[in-house]
PDB file of C-alpha atoms in Angstrom:
ATOM      1  CA  UNK A   1      -7.021   0.408 -15.832  1.00 63.00           C
ATOM      2  CA  UNK A   2      -3.914  -0.148 -14.542  1.00 72.00           C
ATOM      3  CA  UNK A   3      -3.202  -3.984 -13.376  1.00 89.00           C
ATOM      4  CA  UNK A   4      -0.007  -5.542 -11.092  1.00 94.00           C
ATOM      5  CA  UNK A   5       0.655  -9.074 -11.059  1.00 95.00           C
ATOM      6  CA  UNK A   6       2.682 -11.068  -8.859  1.00 96.00           C
ATOM      7  CA  UNK A   7       2.716 -14.813 -10.026  1.00 95.00           C
ATOM      8  CA  UNK A   8       4.880 -16.224  -6.917  1.00 96.00           C
ATOM      9  CA  UNK A   9       2.365 -16.438  -4.003  1.00 95.00           C
ATOM     10  CA  UNK A  10       4.944 -18.009  -2.000  1.00 96.00           C
ATOM     11  CA  UNK A  11       8.719 -17.915  -1.880  1.00 97.00           C
ATOM     12  CA  UNK A  12      11.417 -18.983   0.617  1.00 97.00           C
ATOM     13  CA  UNK A  13      15.113 -18.500   0.668  1.00 98.00           C
ATOM     14  CA  UNK A  14      17.998 -19.620   2.696  1.00 98.00           C
ATOM     15  CA  UNK A  15      19.833 -17.076   5.046  1.00 98.00           C
ATOM     16  CA  UNK A  16      22.439 -15.305   3.168  1.00 98.00           C
ATOM     17  CA  UNK A  17      21.174 -16.153   0.109  1.00 98.00           C
ATOM     18  CA  UNK A  18      19.916 -14.236  -2.496  1.00 98.00           C
ATOM     19  CA  UNK A  19      16.409 -14.068  -3.961  1.00 98.00           C
ATOM     20  CA  UNK A  20      14.155 -12.485  -6.771  1.00 98.00           C
ATOM     21  CA  UNK A  21      10.569 -11.675  -6.356  1.00 98.00           C
ATOM     22  CA  UNK A  22       8.511 -11.454  -9.900  1.00 98.00           C
ATOM     23  CA  UNK A  23       6.343  -8.357 -10.799  1.00 98.00           C
ATOM     24  CA  UNK A  24       4.694  -7.518 -14.013  1.00 97.00           C
ATOM     25  CA  UNK A  25       2.361  -4.840 -14.863  1.00 96.00           C
ATOM     26  CA  UNK A  26       0.090  -3.280 -17.464  1.00 94.00           C
ATOM     27  CA  UNK A  27      -0.599   0.049 -18.229  1.00 91.00           C
ATOM     28  CA  UNK A  28      -0.898   2.371 -21.195  1.00 90.00           C
ATOM     29  CA  UNK A  29       0.985   5.010 -19.463  1.00 89.00           C
ATOM     30  CA  UNK A  30       4.649   6.220 -20.492  1.00 88.00           C
ATOM     31  CA  UNK A  31       5.461   8.040 -17.011  1.00 88.00           C
ATOM     32  CA  UNK A  32       4.888   6.274 -13.711  1.00 91.00           C
ATOM     33  CA  UNK A  33       6.528   4.907 -10.469  1.00 92.00           C
ATOM     34  CA  UNK A  34       6.926   1.574  -9.543  1.00 94.00           C
ATOM     35  CA  UNK A  35       7.527   0.717  -5.914  1.00 94.00           C
ATOM     36  CA  UNK A  36       8.128  -2.295  -3.583  1.00 97.00           C
ATOM     37  CA  UNK A  37       6.613  -2.380  -0.227  1.00 95.00           C
ATOM     38  CA  UNK A  38       7.638  -4.764   2.910  1.00 96.00           C
ATOM     39  CA  UNK A  39       4.695  -6.030   5.163  1.00 95.00           C
ATOM     40  CA  UNK A  40       6.105  -7.933   7.991  1.00 94.00           C
ATOM     41  CA  UNK A  41       3.629  -9.699  10.481  1.00 90.00           C
ATOM     42  CA  UNK A  42       3.233  -6.390  12.354  1.00 88.00           C
ATOM     43  CA  UNK A  43       1.359  -5.305   9.200  1.00 89.00           C
ATOM     44  CA  UNK A  44       3.197  -2.126   9.116  1.00 90.00           C
ATOM     45  CA  UNK A  45       3.715  -0.999   5.362  1.00 92.00           C
ATOM     46  CA  UNK A  46       7.397  -0.147   4.372  1.00 92.00           C
ATOM     47  CA  UNK A  47       8.649   1.286   1.482  1.00 92.00           C
ATOM     48  CA  UNK A  48      11.587  -0.887   0.323  1.00 96.00           C
ATOM     49  CA  UNK A  49      12.721   0.547  -3.205  1.00 95.00           C
ATOM     50  CA  UNK A  50      11.120   2.852  -5.969  1.00 93.00           C
ATOM     51  CA  UNK A  51      12.030   3.549  -9.458  1.00 94.00           C
ATOM     52  CA  UNK A  52      10.907   6.045 -11.757  1.00 91.00           C
ATOM     53  CA  UNK A  53       9.660   5.051 -15.167  1.00 92.00           C
ATOM     54  CA  UNK A  54      11.789   7.607 -17.178  1.00 90.00           C
ATOM     55  CA  UNK A  55      15.105   6.289 -15.783  1.00 89.00           C
ATOM     56  CA  UNK A  56      16.805   3.324 -17.097  1.00 86.00           C
ATOM     57  CA  UNK A  57      19.422   2.963 -14.338  1.00 93.00           C
ATOM     58  CA  UNK A  58      17.868   0.000 -11.836  1.00 96.00           C
ATOM     59  CA  UNK A  59      17.338   1.392  -8.403  1.00 95.00           C
ATOM     60  CA  UNK A  60      19.351  -0.105  -5.861  1.00 96.00           C
ATOM     61  CA  UNK A  61      19.152   0.353  -1.761  1.00 95.00           C
ATOM     62  CA  UNK A  62      21.752  -1.585   0.095  1.00 96.00           C
ATOM     63  CA  UNK A  63      20.897  -5.364  -0.318  1.00 97.00           C
ATOM     64  CA  UNK A  64      17.654  -4.515  -2.571  1.00 98.00           C
ATOM     65  CA  UNK A  65      17.821  -3.816  -6.229  1.00 97.00           C
ATOM     66  CA  UNK A  66      15.642  -3.750  -8.776  1.00 98.00           C
ATOM     67  CA  UNK A  67      15.559  -5.305 -12.562  1.00 97.00           C
ATOM     68  CA  UNK A  68      13.455  -2.843 -14.387  1.00 97.00           C
ATOM     69  CA  UNK A  69      12.600  -3.740 -17.728  1.00 96.00           C
ATOM     70  CA  UNK A  70      10.054  -1.222 -19.373  1.00 95.00           C
ATOM     71  CA  UNK A  71       9.414  -2.844 -22.386  1.00 94.00           C
ATOM     72  CA  UNK A  72       8.161  -5.773 -21.030  1.00 96.00           C
ATOM     73  CA  UNK A  73       6.466  -4.148 -18.025  1.00 96.00           C
ATOM     74  CA  UNK A  74       8.445  -6.380 -15.900  1.00 97.00           C
ATOM     75  CA  UNK A  75       9.512  -4.985 -12.299  1.00 97.00           C
ATOM     76  CA  UNK A  76      11.581  -7.473 -10.026  1.00 98.00           C
ATOM     77  CA  UNK A  77      13.105  -7.174  -6.882  1.00 98.00           C
ATOM     78  CA  UNK A  78      16.348  -8.810  -5.762  1.00 98.00           C
ATOM     79  CA  UNK A  79      17.100  -9.371  -1.933  1.00 98.00           C
ATOM     80  CA  UNK A  80      20.880 -10.379  -1.542  1.00 98.00           C
ATOM     81  CA  UNK A  81      22.259 -11.697   1.785  1.00 98.00           C
ATOM     82  CA  UNK A  82      18.899 -12.371   2.679  1.00 98.00           C
ATOM     83  CA  UNK A  83      18.348 -11.699   6.631  1.00 97.00           C
ATOM     84  CA  UNK A  84      15.556 -13.256   8.662  1.00 97.00           C
ATOM     85  CA  UNK A  85      14.054  -9.781   9.093  1.00 96.00           C
ATOM     86  CA  UNK A  86      13.003  -9.893   5.317  1.00 97.00           C
ATOM     87  CA  UNK A  87      10.544 -12.635   6.190  1.00 97.00           C
ATOM     88  CA  UNK A  88       7.339 -11.053   5.415  1.00 97.00           C
ATOM     89  CA  UNK A  89       5.008 -10.331   2.490  1.00 96.00           C
ATOM     90  CA  UNK A  90       6.268  -8.075  -0.450  1.00 97.00           C
ATOM     91  CA  UNK A  91       3.957  -5.957  -2.452  1.00 96.00           C
ATOM     92  CA  UNK A  92       4.807  -4.241  -6.005  1.00 96.00           C
ATOM     93  CA  UNK A  93       2.798  -0.956  -6.625  1.00 94.00           C
ATOM     94  CA  UNK A  94       2.261   1.003  -9.705  1.00 92.00           C
ATOM     95  CA  UNK A  95       1.376   4.711  -9.209  1.00 89.00           C
ATOM     96  CA  UNK A  96       0.195   7.004 -12.025  1.00 84.00           C
ATOM     97  CA  UNK A  97       1.487  10.489 -12.403  1.00 79.00           C
ATOM     98  CA  UNK A  98      -2.091  11.536 -13.060  1.00 73.00           C
ATOM     99  CA  UNK A  99      -4.746  10.960 -10.111  1.00 64.00           C
ATOM    100  CA  UNK A 100      -1.937   9.742  -7.938  1.00 70.00           C
ATOM    101  CA  UNK A 101      -3.557   6.543  -7.792  1.00 75.00           C
ATOM    102  CA  UNK A 102      -1.747   3.621  -6.252  1.00 80.00           C
ATOM    103  CA  UNK A 103      -2.000   0.018  -7.818  1.00 87.00           C
ATOM    104  CA  UNK A 104      -1.152  -2.822  -5.460  1.00 91.00           C
ATOM    105  CA  UNK A 105      -0.211  -6.731  -7.010  1.00 94.00           C
ATOM    106  CA  UNK A 106      -1.318  -9.713  -4.801  1.00 92.00           C
ATOM    107  CA  UNK A 107       1.530 -10.061  -2.792  1.00 95.00           C
ATOM    108  CA  UNK A 108       4.521 -12.451  -2.387  1.00 97.00           C
ATOM    109  CA  UNK A 109       4.847 -14.301   1.073  1.00 96.00           C
ATOM    110  CA  UNK A 110       9.024 -14.291   1.352  1.00 97.00           C
ATOM    111  CA  UNK A 111      10.397 -16.606   4.359  1.00 97.00           C
ATOM    112  CA  UNK A 112      14.165 -16.633   5.254  1.00 98.00           C
ATOM    113  CA  UNK A 113      15.069 -19.879   6.330  1.00 97.00           C
ATOM    114  CA  UNK A 114      17.613 -20.054   9.222  1.00 96.00           C
TER     115      UNK A 114
ATOM    116  CA  UNK B   1      10.999  10.110   7.831  1.00 65.00           C
ATOM    117  CA  UNK B   2       7.377  10.971   6.749  1.00 71.00           C
ATOM    118  CA  UNK B   3       5.313   9.596   9.438  1.00 88.00           C
ATOM    119  CA  UNK B   4       1.475   8.613   9.309  1.00 93.00           C
ATOM    120  CA  UNK B   5      -0.267   7.980  12.795  1.00 94.00           C
ATOM    121  CA  UNK B   6      -3.812   5.811  12.413  1.00 96.00           C
ATOM    122  CA  UNK B   7      -5.672   5.701  15.482  1.00 96.00           C
ATOM    123  CA  UNK B   8      -7.207   3.539  16.708  1.00 97.00           C
ATOM    124  CA  UNK B   9      -5.208   0.409  16.488  1.00 96.00           C
ATOM    125  CA  UNK B  10      -7.579  -1.995  17.148  1.00 96.00           C
ATOM    126  CA  UNK B  11     -11.730  -1.549  17.606  1.00 97.00           C
ATOM    127  CA  UNK B  12     -14.426  -3.683  18.564  1.00 97.00           C
ATOM    128  CA  UNK B  13     -17.721  -2.649  18.356  1.00 96.00           C
ATOM    129  CA  UNK B  14     -21.315  -3.975  18.310  1.00 96.00           C
ATOM    130  CA  UNK B  15     -23.362  -4.569  15.037  1.00 97.00           C
ATOM    131  CA  UNK B  16     -25.178  -1.372  14.020  1.00 97.00           C
ATOM    132  CA  UNK B  17     -23.102   1.071  15.373  1.00 97.00           C
ATOM    133  CA  UNK B  18     -20.539   3.638  13.789  1.00 97.00           C
ATOM    134  CA  UNK B  19     -16.690   3.537  14.243  1.00 97.00           C
ATOM    135  CA  UNK B  20     -14.475   6.259  13.046  1.00 97.00           C
ATOM    136  CA  UNK B  21     -10.911   5.820  12.339  1.00 97.00           C
ATOM    137  CA  UNK B  22      -8.387   8.908  11.972  1.00 97.00           C
ATOM    138  CA  UNK B  23      -5.445   8.972   9.997  1.00 96.00           C
ATOM    139  CA  UNK B  24      -2.919  11.879  10.407  1.00 94.00           C
ATOM    140  CA  UNK B  25       0.237  12.805   8.465  1.00 92.00           C
ATOM    141  CA  UNK B  26       2.354  14.031  11.631  1.00 91.00           C
ATOM    142  CA  UNK B  27       5.244  15.690   9.736  1.00 87.00           C
ATOM    143  CA  UNK B  28       4.215  16.859   6.043  1.00 87.00           C
ATOM    144  CA  UNK B  29       1.321  18.090   4.274  1.00 88.00           C
ATOM    145  CA  UNK B  30      -0.839  15.339   2.478  1.00 86.00           C
ATOM    146  CA  UNK B  31      -3.122  16.333  -0.399  1.00 82.00           C
ATOM    147  CA  UNK B  32      -4.294  12.858  -0.826  1.00 87.00           C
ATOM    148  CA  UNK B  33      -4.803  10.277   1.234  1.00 92.00           C
ATOM    149  CA  UNK B  34      -6.142   6.694   0.552  1.00 93.00           C
ATOM    150  CA  UNK B  35      -8.064   4.195   2.472  1.00 95.00           C
ATOM    151  CA  UNK B  36      -7.387   0.781   2.184  1.00 94.00           C
ATOM    152  CA  UNK B  37      -8.819  -2.739   3.072  1.00 95.00           C
ATOM    153  CA  UNK B  38      -7.021  -5.710   3.578  1.00 94.00           C
ATOM    154  CA  UNK B  39      -8.214  -9.251   4.444  1.00 88.00           C
ATOM    155  CA  UNK B  40      -6.014 -12.160   5.665  1.00 84.00           C
ATOM    156  CA  UNK B  41      -3.100 -13.045   3.537  1.00 81.00           C
ATOM    157  CA  UNK B  42      -4.635 -10.816   0.670  1.00 86.00           C
ATOM    158  CA  UNK B  43      -3.517  -7.570  -1.056  1.00 88.00           C
ATOM    159  CA  UNK B  44      -4.244  -4.314  -0.178  1.00 90.00           C
ATOM    160  CA  UNK B  45      -7.906  -3.311  -1.769  1.00 90.00           C
ATOM    161  CA  UNK B  46      -8.137   0.371  -2.408  1.00 89.00           C
ATOM    162  CA  UNK B  47     -11.416   1.779  -1.238  1.00 93.00           C
ATOM    163  CA  UNK B  48     -11.187   5.578  -1.780  1.00 92.00           C
ATOM    164  CA  UNK B  49      -9.139   8.212  -2.402  1.00 90.00           C
ATOM    165  CA  UNK B  50      -9.556  11.361  -0.386  1.00 89.00           C
ATOM    166  CA  UNK B  51      -8.143  14.791  -1.535  1.00 85.00           C
ATOM    167  CA  UNK B  52      -8.167  17.962   0.788  1.00 82.00           C
ATOM    168  CA  UNK B  53     -11.393  19.824   0.548  1.00 81.00           C
ATOM    169  CA  UNK B  54     -13.200  17.745  -1.656  1.00 83.00           C
ATOM    170  CA  UNK B  55     -15.513  14.753  -1.707  1.00 87.00           C
ATOM    171  CA  UNK B  56     -13.814  11.318  -1.905  1.00 91.00           C
ATOM    172  CA  UNK B  57     -13.489   9.091  -4.803  1.00 90.00           C
ATOM    173  CA  UNK B  58     -14.838   5.722  -3.991  1.00 93.00           C
ATOM    174  CA  UNK B  59     -13.895   2.482  -5.794  1.00 90.00           C
ATOM    175  CA  UNK B  60     -16.468   0.526  -7.772  1.00 91.00           C
ATOM    176  CA  UNK B  61     -18.148  -1.549  -5.288  1.00 93.00           C
ATOM    177  CA  UNK B  62     -17.301   0.347  -2.303  1.00 94.00           C
ATOM    178  CA  UNK B  63     -20.674   2.034  -0.497  1.00 94.00           C
ATOM    179  CA  UNK B  64     -19.947   5.760  -0.059  1.00 93.00           C
ATOM    180  CA  UNK B  65     -22.831   5.884   2.547  1.00 94.00           C
ATOM    181  CA  UNK B  66     -21.224   3.299   4.470  1.00 96.00           C
ATOM    182  CA  UNK B  67     -17.904   4.109   4.635  1.00 97.00           C
ATOM    183  CA  UNK B  68     -17.890   8.057   4.832  1.00 95.00           C
ATOM    184  CA  UNK B  69     -14.596   9.772   4.561  1.00 94.00           C
ATOM    185  CA  UNK B  70     -13.612  13.152   5.338  1.00 90.00           C
ATOM    186  CA  UNK B  71     -10.521  15.112   4.358  1.00 88.00           C
ATOM    187  CA  UNK B  72     -10.804  18.138   6.306  1.00 81.00           C
ATOM    188  CA  UNK B  73      -7.379  19.493   6.555  1.00 87.00           C
ATOM    189  CA  UNK B  74      -3.844  18.714   4.876  1.00 87.00           C
ATOM    190  CA  UNK B  75      -3.121  16.444   7.723  1.00 91.00           C
ATOM    191  CA  UNK B  76      -6.252  14.690   8.597  1.00 92.00           C
ATOM    192  CA  UNK B  77      -8.545  12.077   6.911  1.00 93.00           C
ATOM    193  CA  UNK B  78     -11.207  10.311   8.550  1.00 95.00           C
ATOM    194  CA  UNK B  79     -13.016   6.865   7.765  1.00 97.00           C
ATOM    195  CA  UNK B  80     -16.419   6.119   9.631  1.00 97.00           C
ATOM    196  CA  UNK B  81     -17.848   2.856   9.076  1.00 97.00           C
ATOM    197  CA  UNK B  82     -21.683   3.757   9.528  1.00 97.00           C
ATOM    198  CA  UNK B  83     -23.950   0.891  10.595  1.00 96.00           C
ATOM    199  CA  UNK B  84     -21.121  -1.582  10.911  1.00 96.00           C
ATOM    200  CA  UNK B  85     -21.882  -5.545  10.370  1.00 96.00           C
ATOM    201  CA  UNK B  86     -19.638  -8.623  11.126  1.00 96.00           C
ATOM    202  CA  UNK B  87     -18.785  -8.474   7.566  1.00 95.00           C
ATOM    203  CA  UNK B  88     -17.049  -5.132   7.920  1.00 96.00           C
ATOM    204  CA  UNK B  89     -14.603  -6.830  10.039  1.00 96.00           C
ATOM    205  CA  UNK B  90     -11.205  -5.993   8.519  1.00 95.00           C
ATOM    206  CA  UNK B  91      -7.949  -4.660   8.542  1.00 96.00           C
ATOM    207  CA  UNK B  92      -8.318  -1.097   7.256  1.00 97.00           C
ATOM    208  CA  UNK B  93      -5.218   0.712   6.400  1.00 96.00           C
ATOM    209  CA  UNK B  94      -4.577   4.685   5.546  1.00 96.00           C
ATOM    210  CA  UNK B  95      -2.027   5.930   3.589  1.00 93.00           C
ATOM    211  CA  UNK B  96      -0.895   9.491   2.645  1.00 91.00           C
ATOM    212  CA  UNK B  97       1.201  11.173  -0.050  1.00 85.00           C
ATOM    213  CA  UNK B  98       3.189  14.243   0.003  1.00 80.00           C
ATOM    214  CA  UNK B  99       2.487  16.841  -2.545  1.00 78.00           C
ATOM    215  CA  UNK B 100       5.834  16.419  -4.835  1.00 78.00           C
ATOM    216  CA  UNK B 101       4.976  14.257  -7.972  1.00 72.00           C
ATOM    217  CA  UNK B 102       7.361  11.347  -7.027  1.00 71.00           C
ATOM    218  CA  UNK B 103       6.312  10.920  -3.277  1.00 76.00           C
ATOM    219  CA  UNK B 104       5.762   7.653  -2.126  1.00 79.00           C
ATOM    220  CA  UNK B 105       2.952   6.510   0.132  1.00 83.00           C
ATOM    221  CA  UNK B 106       3.359   6.375   3.618  1.00 89.00           C
ATOM    222  CA  UNK B 107       1.319   4.293   5.468  1.00 93.00           C
ATOM    223  CA  UNK B 108      -0.465   4.049   8.899  1.00 94.00           C
ATOM    224  CA  UNK B 109       0.041   0.994  10.994  1.00 93.00           C
ATOM    225  CA  UNK B 110      -3.634   0.158  10.414  1.00 95.00           C
ATOM    226  CA  UNK B 111      -6.858  -0.446  12.260  1.00 97.00           C
ATOM    227  CA  UNK B 112      -8.253  -3.918  13.208  1.00 96.00           C
ATOM    228  CA  UNK B 113     -11.993  -3.866  13.152  1.00 97.00           C
ATOM    229  CA  UNK B 114     -14.071  -6.460  14.642  1.00 97.00           C
ATOM    230  CA  UNK B 115     -17.983  -5.963  14.478  1.00 97.00           C
ATOM    231  CA  UNK B 116     -19.641  -8.353  17.018  1.00 96.00           C
TER     232      UNK B 116
END
């Protein structure tokens, strides 16, 4: 079975600063996908960024980037120039290529402080 | 971008009645849809995976006779909570995955179910 662990239940960051959210996972699969989803108070799940395991280059999307360490099974999310609208729950997710099942971490509640 | 419509967004029902929640992919075909349950300040717990035209695969501990899932077409999946009880009150979220291998999940807005 796949497990996804987010060891930081809550974090806060000053507006305009940078914050890194941690995620580790456990799998015996070699090819898979990793995602970060954001869930604001509206509870809508929003895709933030995704990474293919076979790609060594870390994915970036504007202010969001990841540090993907396949050997260590680590997938952290870095948010630069934090904005008030970044306040939300962030979930790390793992997807197997076979079966299409997603596995979510327990989430990190991020608060951006003005 | 891909849109998933979930309806209703909230529903209140009496104990013992059944409630149906619909999940539609509006602009893409979803061969696989997922149903999650989320308790306050907790993660999404996968309940079942449904593939179009076949029986749903339920996660361990989820009663298939209580949570009926139908995936009749490539754009529609339904979750029916049968004989609802107050402990079934929760936030239910559906998601849909496109046909490409690397397609991410696209989520509905969720349904808040309250059983009185």
